[in-house]
PDB file of C-alpha atoms in Angstrom:
ATOM      1  CA  MET A  54       0.000   0.000   0.000  1.00  0.00           C
ATOM      2  CA  LYS A  55       2.765   2.395   0.948  1.00  0.00           C
ATOM      3  CA  GLN A  56       4.702   1.437  -2.178  1.00  0.00           C
ATOM      4  CA  GLY A  57       1.667   2.225  -4.370  1.00  0.00           C
ATOM      5  CA  LEU A  58       1.209   5.570  -2.620  1.00  0.00           C
ATOM      6  CA  LEU A  59       4.894   6.379  -3.162  1.00  0.00           C
ATOM      7  CA  LYS A  60       4.621   5.605  -6.890  1.00  0.00           C
ATOM      8  CA  GLU A  61       1.563   7.838  -7.107  1.00  0.00           C
ATOM      9  CA  LYS A  62       3.419  10.714  -5.431  1.00  0.00           C
ATOM     10  CA  ILE A  63       6.395  10.251  -7.758  1.00  0.00           C
ATOM     11  CA  MET A  64       4.182  10.329 -10.836  1.00  0.00           C
ATOM     12  CA  GLN A  65       2.392  13.427  -9.548  1.00  0.00           C
ATOM     13  CA  ALA A  66       5.785  15.102  -9.178  1.00  0.00           C
ATOM     14  CA  VAL A  67       6.778  14.046 -12.717  1.00  0.00           C
ATOM     15  CA  PHE A  68       3.550  15.447 -14.172  1.00  0.00           C
ATOM     16  CA  PHE A  69       3.959  18.662 -12.180  1.00  0.00           C
ATOM     17  CA  ILE A  70       7.528  19.135 -13.430  1.00  0.00           C
ATOM     18  CA  ALA A  71       6.407  18.502 -17.021  1.00  0.00           C
ATOM     19  CA  ALA A  72       3.660  21.113 -16.685  1.00  0.00           C
ATOM     20  CA  CYS A  73       6.062  23.626 -15.120  1.00  0.00           C
ATOM     21  CA  THR A  74       8.562  23.009 -17.928  1.00  0.00           C
ATOM     22  CA  SER A  75       5.966  23.957 -20.543  1.00  0.00           C
ATOM     23  CA  ILE A  76       5.019  27.096 -18.636  1.00  0.00           C
ATOM     24  CA  LEU A  77       8.670  27.993 -18.096  1.00  0.00           C
ATOM     25  CA  ALA A  78       9.395  27.655 -21.824  1.00  0.00           C
ATOM     26  CA  VAL A  79       6.590  30.085 -22.671  1.00  0.00           C
ATOM     27  CA  VAL A  80       7.709  32.535 -19.975  1.00  0.00           C
ATOM     28  CA  LEU A  81      11.339  32.466 -21.172  1.00  0.00           C
ATOM     29  CA  ILE A  82      10.280  33.064 -24.775  1.00  0.00           C
ATOM     30  CA  CYS A  83       8.129  36.014 -23.695  1.00  0.00           C
ATOM     31  CA  ILE A  84      10.974  37.483 -21.610  1.00  0.00           C
ATOM     32  CA  PHE A  85      13.450  37.153 -24.469  1.00  0.00           C
ATOM     33  CA  LEU A  86      11.128  38.698 -27.039  1.00  0.00           C
ATOM     34  CA  PHE A  87       9.874  41.603 -24.975  1.00  0.00           C
ATOM     35  CA  ALA A  88      13.232  42.367 -23.336  1.00  0.00           C
ATOM     36  CA  ASN A  89      14.877  42.708 -26.748  1.00  0.00           C
ATOM     37  CA  GLY A  90      11.960  43.932 -28.847  1.00  0.00           C
ATOM     38  CA  ILE A  91      10.387  46.669 -26.719  1.00  0.00           C
ATOM     39  CA  PRO A  92      13.630  48.764 -26.461  1.00  0.00           C
ATOM     40  CA  ALA A  93      13.954  48.587 -30.259  1.00  0.00           C
ATOM     41  CA  MET A  94      10.403  49.875 -30.690  1.00  0.00           C
ATOM     42  CA  ALA A  95      11.217  52.696 -28.276  1.00  0.00           C
ATOM     43  CA  LYS A  96      14.323  53.669 -30.281  1.00  0.00           C
ATOM     44  CA  ILE A  97      12.519  53.572 -33.618  1.00  0.00           C
ATOM     45  CA  GLY A  98       9.225  54.909 -32.289  1.00  0.00           C
ATOM     46  CA  VAL A  99       6.265  52.611 -31.766  1.00  0.00           C
ATOM     47  CA  PHE A 100       4.050  54.550 -34.182  1.00  0.00           C
ATOM     48  CA  ASP A 101       6.764  54.769 -36.841  1.00  0.00           C
ATOM     49  CA  PHE A 102       7.575  51.080 -36.427  1.00  0.00           C
ATOM     50  CA  LEU A 103       3.997  49.787 -36.646  1.00  0.00           C
ATOM     51  CA  THR A 104       2.643  52.194 -39.268  1.00  0.00           C
ATOM     52  CA  GLY A 105       5.744  52.970 -41.308  1.00  0.00           C
ATOM     53  CA  GLN A 106       5.501  51.865 -44.935  1.00  0.00           C
ATOM     54  CA  THR A 107       9.230  51.741 -45.672  1.00  0.00           C
ATOM     55  CA  TRP A 108      11.719  49.076 -44.613  1.00  0.00           C
ATOM     56  CA  LYS A 109      15.292  50.177 -45.381  1.00  0.00           C
ATOM     57  CA  PRO A 110      17.772  48.832 -42.805  1.00  0.00           C
ATOM     58  CA  GLY A 111      20.650  50.543 -44.608  1.00  0.00           C
ATOM     59  CA  ASN A 112      19.054  53.920 -43.858  1.00  0.00           C
ATOM     60  CA  ASN A 113      17.835  52.920 -40.376  1.00  0.00           C
ATOM     61  CA  ILE A 114      14.221  53.111 -41.537  1.00  0.00           C
ATOM     62  CA  TYR A 115      12.125  50.329 -40.044  1.00  0.00           C
ATOM     63  CA  GLY A 116       8.419  50.325 -40.878  1.00  0.00           C
ATOM     64  CA  ILE A 117       6.657  46.981 -40.789  1.00  0.00           C
ATOM     65  CA  LEU A 118       3.128  47.904 -41.909  1.00  0.00           C
ATOM     66  CA  PRO A 119       3.680  46.270 -45.349  1.00  0.00           C
ATOM     67  CA  MET A 120       4.710  43.021 -43.635  1.00  0.00           C
ATOM     68  CA  ILE A 121       1.758  43.152 -41.225  1.00  0.00           C
ATOM     69  CA  LEU A 122      -0.694  43.634 -44.091  1.00  0.00           C
ATOM     70  CA  GLY A 123       1.129  40.989 -46.126  1.00  0.00           C
ATOM     71  CA  SER A 124       0.714  38.451 -43.320  1.00  0.00           C
ATOM     72  CA  VAL A 125      -2.956  39.388 -42.888  1.00  0.00           C
ATOM     73  CA  CYS A 126      -3.698  39.098 -46.618  1.00  0.00           C
ATOM     74  CA  VAL A 127      -1.932  35.764 -47.075  1.00  0.00           C
ATOM     75  CA  THR A 128      -3.508  34.306 -43.923  1.00  0.00           C
ATOM     76  CA  ALA A 129      -6.983  35.533 -44.853  1.00  0.00           C
ATOM     77  CA  GLY A 130      -6.639  34.012 -48.306  1.00  0.00           C
ATOM     78  CA  ALA A 131      -5.521  30.697 -46.830  1.00  0.00           C
ATOM     79  CA  VAL A 132      -8.485  30.691 -44.439  1.00  0.00           C
ATOM     80  CA  ILE A 133     -10.957  31.478 -47.236  1.00  0.00           C
ATOM     81  CA  ILE A 134      -9.579  28.586 -49.286  1.00  0.00           C
ATOM     82  CA  GLY A 135      -8.700  26.039 -46.596  1.00  0.00           C
ATOM     83  CA  VAL A 136     -11.465  26.329 -43.992  1.00  0.00           C
ATOM     84  CA  PRO A 137     -14.504  25.463 -46.170  1.00  0.00           C
ATOM     85  CA  ILE A 138     -12.656  22.617 -47.890  1.00  0.00           C
ATOM     86  CA  GLY A 139     -11.332  21.290 -44.572  1.00  0.00           C
ATOM     87  CA  ILE A 140     -14.673  21.378 -42.759  1.00  0.00           C
ATOM     88  CA  LEU A 141     -16.580  19.832 -45.671  1.00  0.00           C
ATOM     89  CA  THR A 142     -13.930  17.100 -45.950  1.00  0.00           C
ATOM     90  CA  ALA A 143     -14.254  16.423 -42.214  1.00  0.00           C
ATOM     91  CA  VAL A 144     -18.048  16.143 -42.584  1.00  0.00           C
ATOM     92  CA  PHE A 145     -17.601  13.731 -45.488  1.00  0.00           C
ATOM     93  CA  MET A 146     -15.139  11.572 -43.551  1.00  0.00           C
ATOM     94  CA  ALA A 147     -17.272  11.507 -40.413  1.00  0.00           C
ATOM     95  CA  GLU A 148     -20.712  10.994 -41.972  1.00  0.00           C
ATOM     96  CA  TYR A 149     -20.562  10.038 -45.647  1.00  0.00           C
ATOM     97  CA  CYS A 150     -17.293   8.276 -46.390  1.00  0.00           C
ATOM     98  CA  PRO A 151     -17.578   4.547 -47.301  1.00  0.00           C
ATOM     99  CA  GLU A 152     -15.431   2.263 -45.186  1.00  0.00           C
ATOM    100  CA  GLN A 153     -13.465   1.096 -48.235  1.00  0.00           C
ATOM    101  CA  ILE A 154     -11.984   4.516 -48.912  1.00  0.00           C
ATOM    102  CA  TYR A 155     -11.912   5.937 -45.369  1.00  0.00           C
ATOM    103  CA  LYS A 156      -8.526   4.503 -44.442  1.00  0.00           C
ATOM    104  CA  PRO A 157      -6.751   5.621 -47.651  1.00  0.00           C
ATOM    105  CA  LEU A 158      -8.328   9.075 -47.327  1.00  0.00           C
ATOM    106  CA  LYS A 159      -7.357   9.333 -43.664  1.00  0.00           C
ATOM    107  CA  MET A 160      -3.797   8.279 -44.474  1.00  0.00           C
ATOM    108  CA  ALA A 161      -3.639  10.854 -47.262  1.00  0.00           C
ATOM    109  CA  THR A 162      -4.719  13.705 -44.986  1.00  0.00           C
ATOM    110  CA  GLU A 163      -2.256  12.617 -42.313  1.00  0.00           C
ATOM    111  CA  LEU A 164       0.484  12.416 -44.935  1.00  0.00           C
ATOM    112  CA  LEU A 165      -0.211  16.043 -45.852  1.00  0.00           C
ATOM    113  CA  ALA A 166       0.572  16.982 -42.264  1.00  0.00           C
ATOM    114  CA  GLY A 167       3.909  15.172 -42.405  1.00  0.00           C
ATOM    115  CA  ILE A 168       5.229  16.800 -45.582  1.00  0.00           C
ATOM    116  CA  PRO A 169       7.990  19.336 -44.755  1.00  0.00           C
ATOM    117  CA  SER A 170       7.191  22.949 -45.558  1.00  0.00           C
ATOM    118  CA  ILE A 171      10.214  23.164 -47.868  1.00  0.00           C
ATOM    119  CA  VAL A 172       8.627  20.451 -50.040  1.00  0.00           C
ATOM    120  CA  TYR A 173       5.411  22.449 -50.167  1.00  0.00           C
ATOM    121  CA  GLY A 174       7.533  25.415 -51.186  1.00  0.00           C
ATOM    122  CA  PHE A 175       9.134  23.481 -54.058  1.00  0.00           C
ATOM    123  CA  PHE A 176       5.691  22.320 -55.174  1.00  0.00           C
ATOM    124  CA  GLY A 177       4.449  25.901 -55.166  1.00  0.00           C
ATOM    125  CA  LEU A 178       7.532  27.114 -57.015  1.00  0.00           C
ATOM    126  CA  VAL A 179       7.375  24.426 -59.712  1.00  0.00           C
ATOM    127  CA  VAL A 180       3.588  24.030 -60.105  1.00  0.00           C
ATOM    128  CA  LEU A 181       1.603  26.941 -58.679  1.00  0.00           C
ATOM    129  CA  VAL A 182       3.855  29.826 -59.705  1.00  0.00           C
ATOM    130  CA  PRO A 183       3.961  28.813 -63.405  1.00  0.00           C
ATOM    131  CA  ALA A 184       0.195  28.141 -63.326  1.00  0.00           C
ATOM    132  CA  ILE A 185      -0.632  31.588 -61.935  1.00  0.00           C
ATOM    133  CA  ARG A 186       1.843  33.166 -64.379  1.00  0.00           C
ATOM    134  CA  ALA A 187       0.135  31.375 -67.283  1.00  0.00           C
ATOM    135  CA  LEU A 188      -3.339  32.432 -66.119  1.00  0.00           C
ATOM    136  CA  PHE A 189      -2.368  36.092 -65.683  1.00  0.00           C
ATOM    137  CA  PRO A 190       0.631  36.588 -67.999  1.00  0.00           C
ATOM    138  CA  THR A 191       0.505  40.382 -68.097  1.00  0.00           C
ATOM    139  CA  GLU A 192      -0.221  41.037 -64.426  1.00  0.00           C
ATOM    140  CA  THR A 193       2.146  38.888 -62.380  1.00  0.00           C
ATOM    141  CA  ASP A 194       5.301  36.803 -62.461  1.00  0.00           C
ATOM    142  CA  GLY A 195       3.455  34.123 -60.487  1.00  0.00           C
ATOM    143  CA  MET A 196       4.878  34.997 -57.062  1.00  0.00           C
ATOM    144  CA  SER A 197       1.945  36.684 -55.362  1.00  0.00           C
ATOM    145  CA  ILE A 198      -0.542  36.791 -52.508  1.00  0.00           C
ATOM    146  CA  LEU A 199      -2.841  34.467 -54.461  1.00  0.00           C
ATOM    147  CA  THR A 200      -0.139  31.830 -54.937  1.00  0.00           C
ATOM    148  CA  ALA A 201       0.856  31.912 -51.270  1.00  0.00           C
ATOM    149  CA  SER A 202      -2.802  31.773 -50.168  1.00  0.00           C
ATOM    150  CA  ILE A 203      -3.514  28.701 -52.293  1.00  0.00           C
ATOM    151  CA  LEU A 204      -0.457  26.883 -50.976  1.00  0.00           C
ATOM    152  CA  LEU A 205      -1.149  27.795 -47.342  1.00  0.00           C
ATOM    153  CA  GLY A 206      -4.793  26.782 -47.827  1.00  0.00           C
ATOM    154  CA  VAL A 207      -3.545  23.298 -48.729  1.00  0.00           C
ATOM    155  CA  MET A 208      -1.047  23.252 -45.851  1.00  0.00           C
ATOM    156  CA  ILE A 209      -3.679  23.967 -43.172  1.00  0.00           C
ATOM    157  CA  LEU A 210      -6.053  21.274 -44.449  1.00  0.00           C
ATOM    158  CA  PRO A 211      -4.681  18.382 -42.316  1.00  0.00           C
ATOM    159  CA  THR A 212      -5.071  20.366 -39.091  1.00  0.00           C
ATOM    160  CA  ILE A 213      -8.605  21.518 -39.867  1.00  0.00           C
ATOM    161  CA  ILE A 214      -9.735  18.112 -41.154  1.00  0.00           C
ATOM    162  CA  GLY A 215      -8.293  16.113 -38.249  1.00  0.00           C
ATOM    163  CA  VAL A 216      -9.584  18.307 -35.418  1.00  0.00           C
ATOM    164  CA  SER A 217     -12.977  18.972 -37.045  1.00  0.00           C
ATOM    165  CA  GLU A 218     -13.585  15.281 -37.738  1.00  0.00           C
ATOM    166  CA  ALA A 219     -12.767  14.391 -34.128  1.00  0.00           C
ATOM    167  CA  ALA A 220     -15.120  17.124 -32.910  1.00  0.00           C
ATOM    168  CA  ILE A 221     -17.973  15.896 -35.125  1.00  0.00           C
ATOM    169  CA  ARG A 222     -17.483  12.285 -34.055  1.00  0.00           C
ATOM    170  CA  ALA A 223     -17.524  13.382 -30.391  1.00  0.00           C
ATOM    171  CA  VAL A 224     -21.109  14.673 -30.705  1.00  0.00           C
ATOM    172  CA  PRO A 225     -23.532  12.108 -29.183  1.00  0.00           C
ATOM    173  CA  ARG A 226     -25.213  10.063 -31.879  1.00  0.00           C
ATOM    174  CA  SER A 227     -28.577  10.704 -30.235  1.00  0.00           C
ATOM    175  CA  TYR A 228     -28.451  14.278 -31.622  1.00  0.00           C
ATOM    176  CA  TYR A 229     -28.371  12.977 -35.177  1.00  0.00           C
ATOM    177  CA  GLU A 230     -30.950  10.273 -34.583  1.00  0.00           C
ATOM    178  CA  GLY A 231     -33.277  12.717 -32.816  1.00  0.00           C
ATOM    179  CA  ALA A 232     -33.122  15.127 -35.757  1.00  0.00           C
ATOM    180  CA  LEU A 233     -33.962  12.299 -38.166  1.00  0.00           C
ATOM    181  CA  ALA A 234     -36.841  11.213 -35.925  1.00  0.00           C
ATOM    182  CA  LEU A 235     -38.258  14.749 -36.094  1.00  0.00           C
ATOM    183  CA  GLY A 236     -38.320  14.552 -39.892  1.00  0.00           C
ATOM    184  CA  ALA A 237     -35.082  16.308 -40.850  1.00  0.00           C
ATOM    185  CA  THR A 238     -33.103  15.072 -43.840  1.00  0.00           C
ATOM    186  CA  LYS A 239     -29.613  13.659 -43.377  1.00  0.00           C
ATOM    187  CA  GLU A 240     -27.996  16.841 -44.668  1.00  0.00           C
ATOM    188  CA  ARG A 241     -30.116  19.056 -42.438  1.00  0.00           C
ATOM    189  CA  SER A 242     -29.394  16.866 -39.430  1.00  0.00           C
ATOM    190  CA  ILE A 243     -25.656  17.135 -40.033  1.00  0.00           C
ATOM    191  CA  PHE A 244     -25.410  20.834 -40.866  1.00  0.00           C
ATOM    192  CA  SER A 245     -28.125  22.116 -38.508  1.00  0.00           C
ATOM    193  CA  VAL A 246     -27.541  19.826 -35.522  1.00  0.00           C
ATOM    194  CA  MET A 247     -24.209  17.992 -35.604  1.00  0.00           C
ATOM    195  CA  LEU A 248     -21.994  20.854 -36.796  1.00  0.00           C
ATOM    196  CA  PRO A 249     -23.409  23.438 -34.347  1.00  0.00           C
ATOM    197  CA  ALA A 250     -22.961  20.910 -31.528  1.00  0.00           C
ATOM    198  CA  ALA A 251     -19.317  20.470 -32.567  1.00  0.00           C
ATOM    199  CA  LYS A 252     -18.798  24.231 -32.895  1.00  0.00           C
ATOM    200  CA  SER A 253     -16.135  24.588 -30.206  1.00  0.00           C
ATOM    201  CA  GLY A 254     -13.987  21.849 -31.771  1.00  0.00           C
ATOM    202  CA  VAL A 255     -14.422  23.250 -35.272  1.00  0.00           C
ATOM    203  CA  ILE A 256     -13.443  26.733 -34.077  1.00  0.00           C
ATOM    204  CA  ALA A 257     -10.377  25.235 -32.403  1.00  0.00           C
ATOM    205  CA  ALA A 258      -9.475  23.604 -35.724  1.00  0.00           C
ATOM    206  CA  VAL A 259      -9.786  26.926 -37.532  1.00  0.00           C
ATOM    207  CA  VAL A 260      -7.629  28.680 -34.920  1.00  0.00           C
ATOM    208  CA  LEU A 261      -4.931  26.022 -35.222  1.00  0.00           C
ATOM    209  CA  GLY A 262      -5.080  26.394 -38.993  1.00  0.00           C
ATOM    210  CA  ILE A 263      -4.713  30.172 -38.721  1.00  0.00           C
ATOM    211  CA  GLY A 264      -1.744  29.688 -36.396  1.00  0.00           C
ATOM    212  CA  ARG A 265      -0.117  27.388 -38.946  1.00  0.00           C
ATOM    213  CA  ALA A 266      -0.735  29.875 -41.742  1.00  0.00           C
ATOM    214  CA  VAL A 267       0.552  32.891 -39.795  1.00  0.00           C
ATOM    215  CA  GLY A 268       3.699  31.102 -38.630  1.00  0.00           C
ATOM    216  CA  GLU A 269       4.643  29.450 -41.933  1.00  0.00           C
ATOM    217  CA  THR A 270       7.947  30.711 -43.297  1.00  0.00           C
ATOM    218  CA  MET A 271       9.852  28.587 -45.804  1.00  0.00           C
ATOM    219  CA  ALA A 272       7.019  27.829 -48.216  1.00  0.00           C
ATOM    220  CA  VAL A 273       5.808  31.432 -48.218  1.00  0.00           C
ATOM    221  CA  MET A 274       9.336  32.762 -48.640  1.00  0.00           C
ATOM    222  CA  MET A 275       9.739  30.723 -51.843  1.00  0.00           C
ATOM    223  CA  ILE A 276       6.546  31.842 -53.599  1.00  0.00           C
ATOM    224  CA  ALA A 277       5.260  35.136 -52.130  1.00  0.00           C
ATOM    225  CA  GLY A 278       7.763  37.396 -53.886  1.00  0.00           C
ATOM    226  CA  ASN A 279       9.408  38.793 -50.708  1.00  0.00           C
ATOM    227  CA  GLN A 280       8.848  42.416 -51.656  1.00  0.00           C
ATOM    228  CA  PRO A 281       8.614  44.741 -48.621  1.00  0.00           C
ATOM    229  CA  ARG A 282       5.898  46.946 -50.076  1.00  0.00           C
ATOM    230  CA  MET A 283       2.253  47.661 -49.400  1.00  0.00           C
ATOM    231  CA  PRO A 284      -0.060  44.994 -50.881  1.00  0.00           C
ATOM    232  CA  LYS A 285      -1.711  46.324 -54.027  1.00  0.00           C
ATOM    233  CA  GLY A 286      -3.625  43.287 -55.222  1.00  0.00           C
ATOM    234  CA  LEU A 287      -3.878  39.519 -55.113  1.00  0.00           C
ATOM    235  CA  LEU A 288      -1.447  39.189 -58.018  1.00  0.00           C
ATOM    236  CA  GLN A 289       1.311  41.281 -56.450  1.00  0.00           C
ATOM    237  CA  GLY A 290       4.205  39.981 -54.367  1.00  0.00           C
ATOM    238  CA  VAL A 291       4.448  40.686 -50.635  1.00  0.00           C
ATOM    239  CA  ARG A 292       6.662  39.954 -47.671  1.00  0.00           C
ATOM    240  CA  THR A 293       5.237  38.518 -44.445  1.00  0.00           C
ATOM    241  CA  LEU A 294       6.447  39.059 -40.889  1.00  0.00           C
ATOM    242  CA  THR A 295       8.010  35.607 -40.665  1.00  0.00           C
ATOM    243  CA  THR A 296       9.851  35.798 -43.972  1.00  0.00           C
ATOM    244  CA  ASN A 297      11.148  39.256 -43.093  1.00  0.00           C
ATOM    245  CA  ILE A 298      12.816  37.812 -39.990  1.00  0.00           C
ATOM    246  CA  VAL A 299      14.272  34.775 -41.772  1.00  0.00           C
ATOM    247  CA  LEU A 300      15.618  36.701 -44.759  1.00  0.00           C
ATOM    248  CA  GLU A 301      17.565  39.265 -42.741  1.00  0.00           C
ATOM    249  CA  MET A 302      18.382  37.781 -39.322  1.00  0.00           C
ATOM    250  CA  GLY A 303      21.503  36.031 -40.632  1.00  0.00           C
ATOM    251  CA  TYR A 304      23.377  39.261 -41.269  1.00  0.00           C
ATOM    252  CA  ALA A 305      21.516  41.771 -39.071  1.00  0.00           C
ATOM    253  CA  THR A 306      23.367  43.632 -36.308  1.00  0.00           C
ATOM    254  CA  ASP A 307      22.640  46.298 -33.701  1.00  0.00           C
ATOM    255  CA  LEU A 308      19.352  48.150 -34.281  1.00  0.00           C
ATOM    256  CA  HIS A 309      18.570  46.091 -37.380  1.00  0.00           C
ATOM    257  CA  ARG A 310      18.680  42.886 -35.338  1.00  0.00           C
ATOM    258  CA  GLU A 311      16.618  44.453 -32.558  1.00  0.00           C
ATOM    259  CA  ALA A 312      14.039  45.589 -35.130  1.00  0.00           C
ATOM    260  CA  LEU A 313      13.712  42.013 -36.370  1.00  0.00           C
ATOM    261  CA  ILE A 314      13.162  40.790 -32.806  1.00  0.00           C
ATOM    262  CA  ALA A 315      10.554  43.535 -32.408  1.00  0.00           C
ATOM    263  CA  THR A 316       8.917  42.130 -35.540  1.00  0.00           C
ATOM    264  CA  ALA A 317       8.750  38.766 -33.772  1.00  0.00           C
ATOM    265  CA  VAL A 318       7.066  40.527 -30.823  1.00  0.00           C
ATOM    266  CA  VAL A 319       4.387  41.883 -33.163  1.00  0.00           C
ATOM    267  CA  LEU A 320       3.879  38.400 -34.604  1.00  0.00           C
ATOM    268  CA  PHE A 321       3.625  36.925 -31.100  1.00  0.00           C
ATOM    269  CA  VAL A 322       1.058  39.532 -30.055  1.00  0.00           C
ATOM    270  CA  PHE A 323      -0.850  38.891 -33.277  1.00  0.00           C
ATOM    271  CA  ILE A 324      -1.178  35.196 -32.402  1.00  0.00           C
ATOM    272  CA  LEU A 325      -2.217  36.040 -28.824  1.00  0.00           C
ATOM    273  CA  ILE A 326      -4.952  38.366 -30.082  1.00  0.00           C
ATOM    274  CA  ILE A 327      -6.342  35.628 -32.323  1.00  0.00           C
ATOM    275  CA  ASN A 328      -6.351  33.080 -29.482  1.00  0.00           C
ATOM    276  CA  PHE A 329      -7.910  35.437 -26.940  1.00  0.00           C
ATOM    277  CA  THR A 330     -10.553  36.567 -29.428  1.00  0.00           C
ATOM    278  CA  VAL A 331     -11.589  33.005 -30.189  1.00  0.00           C
ATOM    279  CA  ALA A 332     -11.593  32.091 -26.479  1.00  0.00           C
ATOM    280  CA  PHE A 333     -13.818  35.099 -25.783  1.00  0.00           C
ATOM    281  CA  LEU A 334     -16.221  34.167 -28.566  1.00  0.00           C
ATOM    282  CA  ASN A 335     -16.397  30.566 -27.309  1.00  0.00           C
ATOM    283  CA  ARG A 336     -17.109  31.739 -23.765  1.00  0.00           C
ATOM    284  CA  LYS A 337     -19.754  34.164 -25.000  1.00  0.00           C
ATOM    285  CA  ALA A 338     -21.395  31.444 -27.076  1.00  0.00           C
ATOM    286  CA  ALA A 339     -21.389  29.073 -24.096  1.00  0.00           C
ATOM    287  CA  ASP A 340     -23.074  31.707 -21.902  1.00  0.00           C
TER     288      ASP A 340
END
């Protein structure tokens, strides 16, 4: 009895240490970012840094508004493309998919999640960029917001499909059967009863997909054009916050390096705002 109690105490301590390690990692990241990024914003000027439209490190001009809008545009495009396809695929896999093709389809979606982002980038560079260039030969060289949005829309599919399918399957079957018993069609039962009941899980899937899209670097860097200018259309190239950091961190020094860390602070805050907004909406919906 005492030996079992001792093992239980040891495991509790192990779990507690694991939880504290996760919290400590987040705290250390926050300390590093804010300790190095906030002074840079103060030197440059918070308003000039966040709303400036020119990024010229050689002239000590650091305005990241083009990168902020570039990230927003690319992420929004990915969400518009990926979320409907992902949710509808999850509905198909949970409610319509025949058993013969479920396993191959499930393996295919999981395989998408395991493909490295650099491979996605090569695919976009070799397939999507020439396709967009051929469709709009006089308006773009193929490296654009549209190209990056399409590729990111594909990249977020595994996350949205996996989490949404699990959420739909977690809804008690009595909801579906009750809707059918009341005279609803299968489609109406699924989209009017099952999906709303799985809303919190579906929203979580969308948030995870947005996080993947916002934080993606390598694939976007290869096909978005990497031009630090204000977005002027879907067929124009842009630079995102993440690619701005990756492209210049290797040779940045002094204020330039601090400005890039400050860019990471803005990206971090951007992700926090998304998470807190979704948490607030979920809580409001639950009330």
